[in-house]
Coordinates of C-alpha atoms in Angstrom, one line a residue:
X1 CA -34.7 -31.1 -44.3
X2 CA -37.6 -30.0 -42.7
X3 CA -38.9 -34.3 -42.3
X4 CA -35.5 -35.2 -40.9
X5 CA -36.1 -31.8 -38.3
X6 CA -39.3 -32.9 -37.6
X7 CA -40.6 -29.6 -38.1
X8 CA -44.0 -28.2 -38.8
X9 CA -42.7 -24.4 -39.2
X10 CA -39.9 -22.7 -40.0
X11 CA -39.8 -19.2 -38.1
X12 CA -37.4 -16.5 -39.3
X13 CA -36.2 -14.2 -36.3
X14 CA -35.9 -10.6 -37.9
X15 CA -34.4 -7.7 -35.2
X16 CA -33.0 -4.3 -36.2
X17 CA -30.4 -5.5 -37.5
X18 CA -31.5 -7.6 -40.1
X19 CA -32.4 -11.4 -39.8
X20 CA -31.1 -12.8 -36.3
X21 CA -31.8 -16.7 -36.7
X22 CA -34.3 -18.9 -37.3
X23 CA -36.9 -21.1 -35.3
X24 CA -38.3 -24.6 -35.9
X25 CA -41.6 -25.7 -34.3
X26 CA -42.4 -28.9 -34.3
X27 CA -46.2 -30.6 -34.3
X28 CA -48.5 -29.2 -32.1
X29 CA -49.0 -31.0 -29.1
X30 CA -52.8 -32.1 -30.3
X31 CA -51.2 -32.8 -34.0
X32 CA -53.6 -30.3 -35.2
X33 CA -52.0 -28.7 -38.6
X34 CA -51.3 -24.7 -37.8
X35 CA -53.8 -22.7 -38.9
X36 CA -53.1 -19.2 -40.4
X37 CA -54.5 -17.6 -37.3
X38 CA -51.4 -19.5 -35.9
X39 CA -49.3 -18.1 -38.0
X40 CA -49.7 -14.9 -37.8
X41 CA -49.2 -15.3 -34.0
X42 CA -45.6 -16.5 -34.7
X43 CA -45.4 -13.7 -37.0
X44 CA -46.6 -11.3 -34.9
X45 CA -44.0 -13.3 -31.9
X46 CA -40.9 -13.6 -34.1
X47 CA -40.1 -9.5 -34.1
X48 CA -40.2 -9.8 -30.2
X49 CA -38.6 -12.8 -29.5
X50 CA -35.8 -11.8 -32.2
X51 CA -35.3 -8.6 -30.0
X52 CA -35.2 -10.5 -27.1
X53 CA -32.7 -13.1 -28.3
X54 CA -30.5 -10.2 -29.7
X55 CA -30.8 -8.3 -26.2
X56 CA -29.6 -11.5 -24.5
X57 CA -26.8 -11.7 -26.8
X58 CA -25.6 -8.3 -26.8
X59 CA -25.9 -8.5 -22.4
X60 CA -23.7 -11.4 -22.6
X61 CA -21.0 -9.9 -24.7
X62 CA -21.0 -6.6 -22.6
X63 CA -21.0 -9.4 -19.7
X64 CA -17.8 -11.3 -20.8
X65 CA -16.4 -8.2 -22.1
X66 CA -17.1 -6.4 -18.3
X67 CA -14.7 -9.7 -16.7
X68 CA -12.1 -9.3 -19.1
X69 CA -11.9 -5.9 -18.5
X70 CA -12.1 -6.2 -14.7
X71 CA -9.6 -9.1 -15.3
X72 CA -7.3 -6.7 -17.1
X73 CA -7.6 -3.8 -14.0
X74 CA -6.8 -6.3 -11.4
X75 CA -4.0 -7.7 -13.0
X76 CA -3.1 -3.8 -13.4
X77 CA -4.2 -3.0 -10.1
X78 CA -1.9 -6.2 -8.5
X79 CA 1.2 -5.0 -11.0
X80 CA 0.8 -1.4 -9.4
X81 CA 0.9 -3.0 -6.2
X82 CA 3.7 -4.6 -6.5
X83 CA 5.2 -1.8 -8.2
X84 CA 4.8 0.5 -5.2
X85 CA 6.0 -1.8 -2.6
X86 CA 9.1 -2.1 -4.8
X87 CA 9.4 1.2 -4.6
X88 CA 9.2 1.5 -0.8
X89 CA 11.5 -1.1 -0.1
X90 CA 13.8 1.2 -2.2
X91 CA 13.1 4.6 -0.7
X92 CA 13.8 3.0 2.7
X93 CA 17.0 1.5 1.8
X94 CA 17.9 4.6 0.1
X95 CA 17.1 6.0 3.8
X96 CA 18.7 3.6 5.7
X97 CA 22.3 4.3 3.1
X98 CA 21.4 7.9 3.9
X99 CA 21.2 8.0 7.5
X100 CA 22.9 4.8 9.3
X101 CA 26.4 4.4 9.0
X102 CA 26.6 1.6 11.8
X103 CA 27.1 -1.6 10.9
X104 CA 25.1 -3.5 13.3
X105 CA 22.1 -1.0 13.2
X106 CA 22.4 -1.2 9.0
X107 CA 22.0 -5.0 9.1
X108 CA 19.3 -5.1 11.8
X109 CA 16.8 -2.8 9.8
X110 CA 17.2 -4.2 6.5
X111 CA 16.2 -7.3 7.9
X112 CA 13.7 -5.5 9.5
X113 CA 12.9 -4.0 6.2
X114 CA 12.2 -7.7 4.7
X115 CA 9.5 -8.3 7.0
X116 CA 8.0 -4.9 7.5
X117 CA 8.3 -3.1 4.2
X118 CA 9.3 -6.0 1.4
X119 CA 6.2 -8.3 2.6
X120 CA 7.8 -11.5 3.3
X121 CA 8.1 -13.6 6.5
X122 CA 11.8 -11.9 7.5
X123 CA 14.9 -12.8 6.9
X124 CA 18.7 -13.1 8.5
X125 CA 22.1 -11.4 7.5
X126 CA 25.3 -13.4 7.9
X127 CA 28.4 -12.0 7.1
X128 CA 31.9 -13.0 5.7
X129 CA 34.5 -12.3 8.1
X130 CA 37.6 -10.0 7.1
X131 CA 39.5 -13.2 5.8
X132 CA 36.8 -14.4 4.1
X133 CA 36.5 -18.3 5.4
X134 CA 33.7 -17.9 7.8
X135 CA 30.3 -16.9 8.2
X136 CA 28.9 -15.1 10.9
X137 CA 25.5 -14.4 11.7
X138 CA 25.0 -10.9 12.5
X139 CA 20.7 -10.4 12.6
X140 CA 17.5 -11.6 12.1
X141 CA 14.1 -9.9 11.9
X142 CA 12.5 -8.4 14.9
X143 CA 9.4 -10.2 14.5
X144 CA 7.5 -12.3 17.1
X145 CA 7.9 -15.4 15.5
X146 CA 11.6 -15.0 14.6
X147 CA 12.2 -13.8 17.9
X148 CA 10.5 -16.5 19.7
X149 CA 12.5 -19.3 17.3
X150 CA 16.2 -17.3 18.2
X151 CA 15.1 -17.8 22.1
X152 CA 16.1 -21.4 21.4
X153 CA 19.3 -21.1 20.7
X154 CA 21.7 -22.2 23.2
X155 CA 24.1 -19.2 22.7
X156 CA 23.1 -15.4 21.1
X157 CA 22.8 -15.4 17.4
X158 CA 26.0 -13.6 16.9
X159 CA 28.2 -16.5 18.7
X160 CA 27.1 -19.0 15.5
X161 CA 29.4 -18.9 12.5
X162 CA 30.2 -21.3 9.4
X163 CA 33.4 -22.1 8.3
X164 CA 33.4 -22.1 5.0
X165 CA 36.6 -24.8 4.1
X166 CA 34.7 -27.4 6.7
X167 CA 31.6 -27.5 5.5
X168 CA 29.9 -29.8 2.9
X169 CA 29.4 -28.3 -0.1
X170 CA 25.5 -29.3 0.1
X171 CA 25.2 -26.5 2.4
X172 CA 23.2 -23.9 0.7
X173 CA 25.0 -20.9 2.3
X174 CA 28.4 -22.4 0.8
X175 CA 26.7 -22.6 -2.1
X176 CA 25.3 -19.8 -2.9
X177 CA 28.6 -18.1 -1.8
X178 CA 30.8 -19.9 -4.8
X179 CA 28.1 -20.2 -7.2
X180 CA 27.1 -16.2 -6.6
X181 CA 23.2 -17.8 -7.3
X182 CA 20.1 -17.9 -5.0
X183 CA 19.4 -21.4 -3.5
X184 CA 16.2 -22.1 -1.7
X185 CA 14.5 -25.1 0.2
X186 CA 12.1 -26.7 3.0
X187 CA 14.7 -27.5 5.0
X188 CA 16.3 -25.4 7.9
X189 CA 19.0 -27.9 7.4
X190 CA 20.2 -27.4 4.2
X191 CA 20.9 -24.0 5.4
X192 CA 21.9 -24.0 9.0
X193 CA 23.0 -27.5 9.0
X194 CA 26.2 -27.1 10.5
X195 CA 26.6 -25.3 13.1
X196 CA 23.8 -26.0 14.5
X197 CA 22.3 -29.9 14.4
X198 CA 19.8 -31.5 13.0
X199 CA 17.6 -31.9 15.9
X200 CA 18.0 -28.0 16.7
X201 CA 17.0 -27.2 12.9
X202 CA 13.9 -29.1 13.4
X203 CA 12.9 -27.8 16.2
X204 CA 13.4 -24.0 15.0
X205 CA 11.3 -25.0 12.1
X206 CA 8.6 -26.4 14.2
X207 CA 8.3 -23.4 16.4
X208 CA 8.5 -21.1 13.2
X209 CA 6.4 -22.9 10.9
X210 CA 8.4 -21.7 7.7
X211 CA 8.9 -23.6 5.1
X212 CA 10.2 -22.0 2.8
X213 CA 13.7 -20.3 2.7
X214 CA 15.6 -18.5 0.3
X215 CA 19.9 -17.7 0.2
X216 CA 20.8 -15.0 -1.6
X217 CA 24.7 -13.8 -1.7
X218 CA 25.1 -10.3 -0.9
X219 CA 28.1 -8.4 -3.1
X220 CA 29.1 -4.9 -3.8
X221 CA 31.1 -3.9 -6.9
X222 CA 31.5 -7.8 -7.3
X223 CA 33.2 -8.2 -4.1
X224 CA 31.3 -11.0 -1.9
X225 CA 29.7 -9.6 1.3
X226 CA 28.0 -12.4 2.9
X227 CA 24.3 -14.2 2.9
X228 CA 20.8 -12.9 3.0
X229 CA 18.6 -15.5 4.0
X230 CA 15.3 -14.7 3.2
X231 CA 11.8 -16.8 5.3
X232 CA 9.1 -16.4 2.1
X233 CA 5.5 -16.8 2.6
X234 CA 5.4 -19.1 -0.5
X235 CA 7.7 -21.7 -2.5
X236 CA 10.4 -19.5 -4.2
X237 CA 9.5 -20.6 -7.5
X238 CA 5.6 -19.5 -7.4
X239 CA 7.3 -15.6 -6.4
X240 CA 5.6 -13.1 -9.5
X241 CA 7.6 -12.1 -11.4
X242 CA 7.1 -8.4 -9.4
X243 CA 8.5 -10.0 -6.3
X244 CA 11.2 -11.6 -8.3
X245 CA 12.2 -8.5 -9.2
X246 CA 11.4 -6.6 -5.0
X247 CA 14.1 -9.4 -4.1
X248 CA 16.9 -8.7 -7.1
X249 CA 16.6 -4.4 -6.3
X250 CA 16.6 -5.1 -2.4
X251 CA 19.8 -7.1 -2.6
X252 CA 21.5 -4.6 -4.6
X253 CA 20.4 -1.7 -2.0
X254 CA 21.5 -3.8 0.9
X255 CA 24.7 -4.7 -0.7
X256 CA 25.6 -0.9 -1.2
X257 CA 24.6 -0.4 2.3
X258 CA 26.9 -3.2 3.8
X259 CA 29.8 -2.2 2.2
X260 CA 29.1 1.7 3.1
X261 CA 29.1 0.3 6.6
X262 CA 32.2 -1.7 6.8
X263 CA 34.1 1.3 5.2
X264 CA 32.7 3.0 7.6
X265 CA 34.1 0.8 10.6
X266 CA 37.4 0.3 8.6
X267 CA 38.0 4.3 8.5
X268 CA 37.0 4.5 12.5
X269 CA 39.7 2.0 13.3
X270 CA 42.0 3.8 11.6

C-alpha cells in the first residue's frame, strides 16, 4: 500500500481526543532515506499539527453550524415580519369597521390600507350594483403613481362600470365573480378590458409600470360584494405563503366592512 502511495512515512495524527488521521510523506526532495533525527521531528510535529487539524475542524462546524442557525433566525425573523404586518392590516380594518360607517370613505381607506399598511403596490374596489349585473368602480389607492395613471382617464373613475351579461367571459373581473376564485395577470386588459380599450389599458400600464395584478371577489356571509383588484409588487404566484395568507384575512375584513357600509346606507334611506 505504502509502494502504490508512494510513501516514505506513514504519520499518525493523535489530538486529545484520541487518533485524528493519518499523514503520508513521500521521498524527500534530495531522495535522502529519513533519518531518526527526522523522525522524531514528525513525532515531535504530529501532536501539533493533529491539534491544529482538529481546531480547523471543530471552527468549521461551529462555522456551518453559526449559518444555519442565522438561516433559521431570519427565516424566523422574516415569518415575524410578516406576522406583524398581518396583524396591522387587521387592527386597522378592525378600525376602519369600528369607526367609518360611510361607504365611500370605507372603500377609499381600505384601498388605502393595501398600499400603506398591507405592503403592496395598491389596489381598486369595484362594486356590484343593487341588481347585481354591473360593476362599478368605486376607488383606487391614493398613491402618486395610481393617481397619476387615473388622471388619464377620459371621465372620473366612478363614471366606468362593467356589465356583467355583455362582457366576455375572458374578463377576469367576470370571472372571478362566477368562479368566487382569485385570477391574476400582466395584462391591464384582461381586467379592464371593456370598458375601457385596449389602447387606454396600455397606456395606463405604461404610465404605472405594474405588471402584475391580482382579482379577488369580495363576499360577506356568501353574498357577492364586488372586486378587489389588487397592483402586487411581484408575480402572484412567487407571494409567501405569509402574504398569501395578509391577502385571504384582508379580504374577509374588507368584506365585513362593505357590507356594514351598505346596511348602513340602506337603513339611512329608509
Amino acid at each position: 500500500e505504502l509502494k502504490k502511495k508512494e510513501a516514505s512515512v506513514v504519520v499518525p495524527l493523535i489530538s486529545k481526543t484520541g487518533l485524528f488521521g493519518v499523514m503520508f510523506l513521500g521521498e524527500k526532495a534530495g531522495g535522502d532515506a529519513y533519518t531518526s533525527a527526522d523522525l522524531d521531528t514528525l513525532e515531535t510535529l504530529m501532536y501539533q499539527i493533529a491539534t491544529a487539524l482538529e481546531n480547523a475542524s471543530l471552527f468549521t462546524q461551529i462555522s456551518e453550524f453559526n449559518q444555519k442557525l442565522k438561516a433559521e433566525v431570519d427565516r424566523a425573523t422574516a415569518d415575524l415580519a410578516e406576522k406583524n404586518r398581518n396583524l396591522t392590516v387587521l387592527r386597522r380594518l378592525d378600525e376602519i369597521i369600528i369607526n367609518t360607517l360611510d361607504l365611500d370613505e370605507i372603500c377609499q381607506k381600505i384601498v388605502d390600507t393595501i398600499a400603506w399598511e398591507a405592503g403592496f403596490v395598491g389596489g381598486l374596489i369595484s362594486l356590484l350594483n343593487e341588481r347585481g349585473d354591473k360593476l362599478l368602480a368605486k376607488s383606487v389607492s391614493a398613491t402618486p403613481v395610481l393617481t397619476k395613471m387615473i388622471k388619464l382617464l377620459p371621465l372620473p373613475l366612478t363614471s366606468f362600470s362593467l356589465d356583467l351579461a355583455k362582457a366576455p367571459s375572458s374578463n377576469l373581473f367576470v370571472k372571478a365573480l362566477k368562479e368566487r376564485e382569485p385570477f391574476y395577470s400582466s395584462n391591464f386588459s384582461d381586467f379592464f378590458l371593456p370598458p375601457l380599450d385596449e389602447t387606454l389599458c396600455q397606456k395606463m400600464q405604461e404610465t404605472s409600470k405594474i405588471k402584475h395584478l391580482a382579482a379577488y371577489p369580495v363576499s360577506s356571509k356568501g353574498h357577492p360584494l364586488g372586486v378587489i383588484t389588487f397592483a402586487l409588487h411581484k408575480p402572484y404566484d412567487q407571494l409567501t405563503s405569509g402574504e398569501m395568507a395578509t391577502l385571504k384575512a384582508f379580504m374577509d375584513e374588507a368584506g365585513i366592512a362593505i357590507e356594514n357600509a351598505k346596511l348602513y346606507q340602506d337603513l339611512k334611506r329608509i
